[in-house]
């Protein structure tokens, strides 16, 4: 290894813990829509990109900063798709 990068591997969580955490977030991911809020002066860090993520289903609560979100459902790669000939 390189001596220029100092990483304390003993401080990293077990790989299984990281994987389980990601899987839990994946299973609880929320579908969202992007809502443009327009140009806001002085928005700061809270809304620096001038858009807001809103739940796709209005009955669901808005996602938090650590929630995993997606814009479109993933395609079913294990299902036949006659349009594509697969």
GROMACS .gro file of N, CA and C in nm, residues 3-74:
model
  216
    3UNK      N    1   0.200   0.491   0.153
    3UNK     CA    2   0.215   0.559   0.281
    3UNK      C    3   0.159   0.701   0.275
    4UNK      N    4   0.113   0.744   0.157
    4UNK     CA    5   0.062   0.881   0.145
    4UNK      C    6  -0.083   0.891   0.191
    5UNK      N    7  -0.154   0.779   0.194
    5UNK     CA    8  -0.294   0.780   0.238
    5UNK      C    9  -0.300   0.714   0.374
    6UNK      N   10  -0.354   0.784   0.471
    6UNK     CA   11  -0.363   0.728   0.605
    6UNK      C   12  -0.510   0.701   0.637
    7UNK      N   13  -0.547   0.575   0.632
    7UNK     CA   14  -0.683   0.532   0.665
    7UNK      C   15  -0.675   0.437   0.781
    8UNK      N   16  -0.754   0.462   0.882
    8UNK     CA   17  -0.756   0.373   0.996
    8UNK      C   18  -0.863   0.267   0.971
    9UNK      N   19  -0.821   0.154   0.916
    9UNK     CA   20  -0.916   0.048   0.881
    9UNK      C   21  -0.984  -0.009   1.004
   10UNK      N   22  -0.923   0.005   1.120
   10UNK     CA   23  -0.984  -0.049   1.241
   10UNK      C   24  -1.108   0.032   1.281
   11UNK      N   25  -1.125   0.151   1.227
   11UNK     CA   26  -1.239   0.237   1.262
   11UNK      C   27  -1.356   0.217   1.167
   12UNK      N   28  -1.336   0.146   1.057
   12UNK     CA   29  -1.444   0.125   0.962
   12UNK      C   30  -1.537   0.016   1.013
   13UNK      N   31  -1.670   0.030   0.990
   13UNK     CA   32  -1.760  -0.076   1.032
   13UNK      C   33  -1.739  -0.201   0.948
   14UNK      N   34  -1.782  -0.312   1.000
   14UNK     CA   35  -1.778  -0.439   0.929
   14UNK      C   36  -1.851  -0.424   0.796
   15UNK      N   37  -1.801  -0.488   0.691
   15UNK     CA   38  -1.861  -0.479   0.559
   15UNK      C   39  -2.008  -0.523   0.562
   16UNK      N   40  -2.039  -0.624   0.640
   16UNK     CA   41  -2.177  -0.674   0.653
   16UNK      C   42  -2.268  -0.565   0.710
   17UNK      N   43  -2.219  -0.489   0.806
   17UNK     CA   44  -2.297  -0.381   0.866
   17UNK      C   45  -2.328  -0.274   0.761
   18UNK      N   46  -2.228  -0.238   0.682
   18UNK     CA   47  -2.248  -0.138   0.576
   18UNK      C   48  -2.351  -0.189   0.476
   19UNK      N   49  -2.336  -0.314   0.433
   19UNK     CA   50  -2.429  -0.373   0.336
   19UNK      C   51  -2.571  -0.379   0.390
   20UNK      N   52  -2.586  -0.420   0.514
   20UNK     CA   53  -2.720  -0.428   0.575
   20UNK      C   54  -2.784  -0.290   0.584
   21UNK      N   55  -2.703  -0.190   0.618
   21UNK     CA   56  -2.754  -0.053   0.627
   21UNK      C   57  -2.802  -0.004   0.490
   22UNK      N   58  -2.722  -0.028   0.386
   22UNK     CA   59  -2.762   0.013   0.251
   22UNK      C   60  -2.887  -0.061   0.206
   23UNK      N   61  -2.897  -0.190   0.237
   23UNK     CA   62  -3.015  -0.268   0.198
   23UNK      C   63  -3.139  -0.216   0.268
   24UNK      N   64  -3.128  -0.181   0.395
   24UNK     CA   65  -3.242  -0.124   0.468
   24UNK      C   66  -3.288   0.007   0.404
   25UNK      N   67  -3.193   0.090   0.366
   25UNK     CA   68  -3.228   0.217   0.302
   25UNK      C   69  -3.290   0.194   0.165
   26UNK      N   70  -3.236   0.095   0.092
   26UNK     CA   71  -3.290   0.062  -0.040
   26UNK      C   72  -3.435   0.014  -0.027
   27UNK      N   73  -3.460  -0.074   0.069
   27UNK     CA   74  -3.595  -0.126   0.090
   27UNK      C   75  -3.693  -0.017   0.132
   28UNK      N   76  -3.644   0.087   0.198
   28UNK     CA   77  -3.731   0.196   0.243
   28UNK      C   78  -3.725   0.319   0.155
   29UNK      N   79  -3.665   0.307   0.035
   29UNK     CA   80  -3.649   0.422  -0.054
   29UNK      C   81  -3.786   0.477  -0.096
   30UNK      N   82  -3.792   0.607  -0.119
   30UNK     CA   83  -3.916   0.675  -0.157
   30UNK      C   84  -3.906   0.728  -0.299
   31UNK      N   85  -4.014   0.707  -0.375
   31UNK     CA   86  -4.021   0.767  -0.508
   31UNK      C   87  -4.055   0.915  -0.490
   32UNK      N   88  -3.984   1.001  -0.562
   32UNK     CA   89  -4.004   1.145  -0.550
   32UNK      C   90  -4.019   1.210  -0.686
   33UNK      N   91  -4.066   1.333  -0.683
   33UNK     CA   92  -4.072   1.419  -0.800
   33UNK      C   93  -3.990   1.543  -0.767
   34UNK      N   94  -3.935   1.605  -0.870
   34UNK     CA   95  -3.860   1.728  -0.849
   34UNK      C   96  -3.953   1.845  -0.871
   35UNK      N   97  -3.956   1.936  -0.776
   35UNK     CA   98  -4.038   2.056  -0.786
   35UNK      C   99  -3.944   2.175  -0.789
   36UNK      N  100  -3.948   2.250  -0.898
   36UNK     CA  101  -3.865   2.371  -0.908
   36UNK      C  102  -3.924   2.479  -0.819
   37UNK      N  103  -3.838   2.539  -0.739
   37UNK     CA  104  -3.885   2.646  -0.650
   37UNK      C  105  -3.849   2.782  -0.706
   38UNK      N  106  -3.786   2.783  -0.824
   38UNK     CA  107  -3.746   2.910  -0.883
   38UNK      C  108  -3.618   2.961  -0.822
   39UNK      N  109  -3.578   3.076  -0.863
   39UNK     CA  110  -3.455   3.136  -0.812
   39UNK      C  111  -3.482   3.204  -0.679
   40UNK      N  112  -3.416   3.157  -0.577
   40UNK     CA  113  -3.436   3.213  -0.443
   40UNK      C  114  -3.305   3.277  -0.399
   41UNK      N  115  -3.307   3.406  -0.372
   41UNK     CA  116  -3.186   3.473  -0.324
   41UNK      C  117  -3.160   3.436  -0.180
   42UNK      N  118  -3.035   3.411  -0.151
   42UNK     CA  119  -2.998   3.382  -0.014
   42UNK      C  120  -3.050   3.249   0.038
   43UNK      N  121  -3.073   3.154  -0.052
   43UNK     CA  122  -3.125   3.024  -0.010
   43UNK      C  123  -3.024   2.949   0.075
   44UNK      N  124  -2.896   2.977   0.054
   44UNK     CA  125  -2.792   2.914   0.135
   44UNK      C  126  -2.781   2.765   0.111
   45UNK      N  127  -2.728   2.695   0.212
   45UNK     CA  128  -2.704   2.552   0.198
   45UNK      C  129  -2.833   2.470   0.194
   46UNK      N  130  -2.937   2.518   0.258
   46UNK     CA  131  -3.060   2.440   0.269
   46UNK      C  132  -3.120   2.409   0.132
   47UNK      N  133  -3.115   2.503   0.039
   47UNK     CA  134  -3.175   2.481  -0.092
   47UNK      C  135  -3.086   2.542  -0.200
   48UNK      N  136  -2.962   2.501  -0.203
   48UNK     CA  137  -2.866   2.564  -0.294
   48UNK      C  138  -2.893   2.533  -0.440
   49UNK      N  139  -2.968   2.425  -0.471
   49UNK     CA  140  -2.991   2.388  -0.611
   49UNK      C  141  -3.126   2.436  -0.663
   50UNK      N  142  -3.200   2.508  -0.582
   50UNK     CA  143  -3.328   2.567  -0.621
   50UNK      C  144  -3.430   2.464  -0.670
   51UNK      N  145  -3.432   2.347  -0.610
   51UNK     CA  146  -3.539   2.252  -0.634
   51UNK      C  147  -3.568   2.178  -0.505
   52UNK      N  148  -3.685   2.118  -0.503
   52UNK     CA  149  -3.729   2.047  -0.384
   52UNK      C  150  -3.774   1.907  -0.425
   53UNK      N  151  -3.747   1.808  -0.342
   53UNK     CA  152  -3.795   1.673  -0.368
   53UNK      C  153  -3.928   1.655  -0.296
   54UNK      N  154  -4.031   1.624  -0.373
   54UNK     CA  155  -4.163   1.601  -0.315
   54UNK      C  156  -4.200   1.455  -0.335
   55UNK      N  157  -4.274   1.397  -0.240
   55UNK     CA  158  -4.314   1.257  -0.256
   55UNK      C  159  -4.400   1.239  -0.380
   56UNK      N  160  -4.377   1.130  -0.453
   56UNK     CA  161  -4.458   1.097  -0.570
   56UNK      C  162  -4.602   1.074  -0.527
   57UNK      N  163  -4.618   1.009  -0.412
   57UNK     CA  164  -4.750   0.986  -0.353
   57UNK      C  165  -4.774   1.097  -0.250
   58UNK      N  166  -4.873   1.183  -0.273
   58UNK     CA  167  -4.893   1.296  -0.181
   58UNK      C  168  -4.926   1.255  -0.037
   59UNK      N  169  -4.966   1.129  -0.017
   59UNK     CA  170  -4.995   1.082   0.119
   59UNK      C  171  -4.869   1.050   0.199
   60UNK      N  172  -4.754   1.041   0.131
   60UNK     CA  173  -4.629   1.009   0.199
   60UNK      C  174  -4.561   1.137   0.247
   61UNK      N  175  -4.480   1.123   0.350
   61UNK     CA  176  -4.407   1.239   0.402
   61UNK      C  177  -4.287   1.270   0.312
   62UNK      N  178  -4.243   1.395   0.308
   62UNK     CA  179  -4.125   1.430   0.227
   62UNK      C  180  -4.002   1.356   0.279
   63UNK      N  181  -3.908   1.326   0.190
   63UNK     CA  182  -3.787   1.254   0.234
   63UNK      C  183  -3.698   1.343   0.320
   64UNK      N  184  -3.627   1.279   0.411
   64UNK     CA  185  -3.530   1.349   0.494
   64UNK      C  186  -3.396   1.355   0.425
   65UNK      N  187  -3.301   1.427   0.482
   65UNK     CA  188  -3.170   1.444   0.418
   65UNK      C  189  -3.091   1.314   0.405
   66UNK      N  190  -3.120   1.213   0.486
   66UNK     CA  191  -3.046   1.087   0.478
   66UNK      C  192  -3.126   0.975   0.412
   67UNK      N  193  -3.249   1.005   0.366
   67UNK     CA  194  -3.332   0.904   0.301
   67UNK      C  195  -3.283   0.877   0.160
   68UNK      N  196  -3.298   0.754   0.116
   68UNK     CA  197  -3.265   0.716  -0.021
   68UNK      C  198  -3.390   0.739  -0.105
   69UNK      N  199  -3.374   0.808  -0.218
   69UNK     CA  200  -3.488   0.840  -0.304
   69UNK      C  201  -3.459   0.797  -0.448
   70UNK      N  202  -3.566   0.787  -0.528
   70UNK     CA  203  -3.550   0.757  -0.670
   70UNK      C  204  -3.657   0.831  -0.748
   71UNK      N  205  -3.628   0.860  -0.876
   71UNK     CA  206  -3.721   0.934  -0.962
   71UNK      C  207  -3.809   0.843  -1.045
   72UNK      N  208  -3.755   0.728  -1.087
   72UNK     CA  209  -3.830   0.633  -1.169
   72UNK      C  210  -3.805   0.493  -1.117
   73UNK      N  211  -3.906   0.407  -1.127
   73UNK     CA  212  -3.884   0.267  -1.085
   73UNK      C  213  -3.780   0.200  -1.175
   74UNK      N  214  -3.706   0.108  -1.120
   74UNK     CA  215  -3.609   0.032  -1.199
   74UNK      C  216  -3.683  -0.062  -1.293
   0.00000   0.00000   0.00000
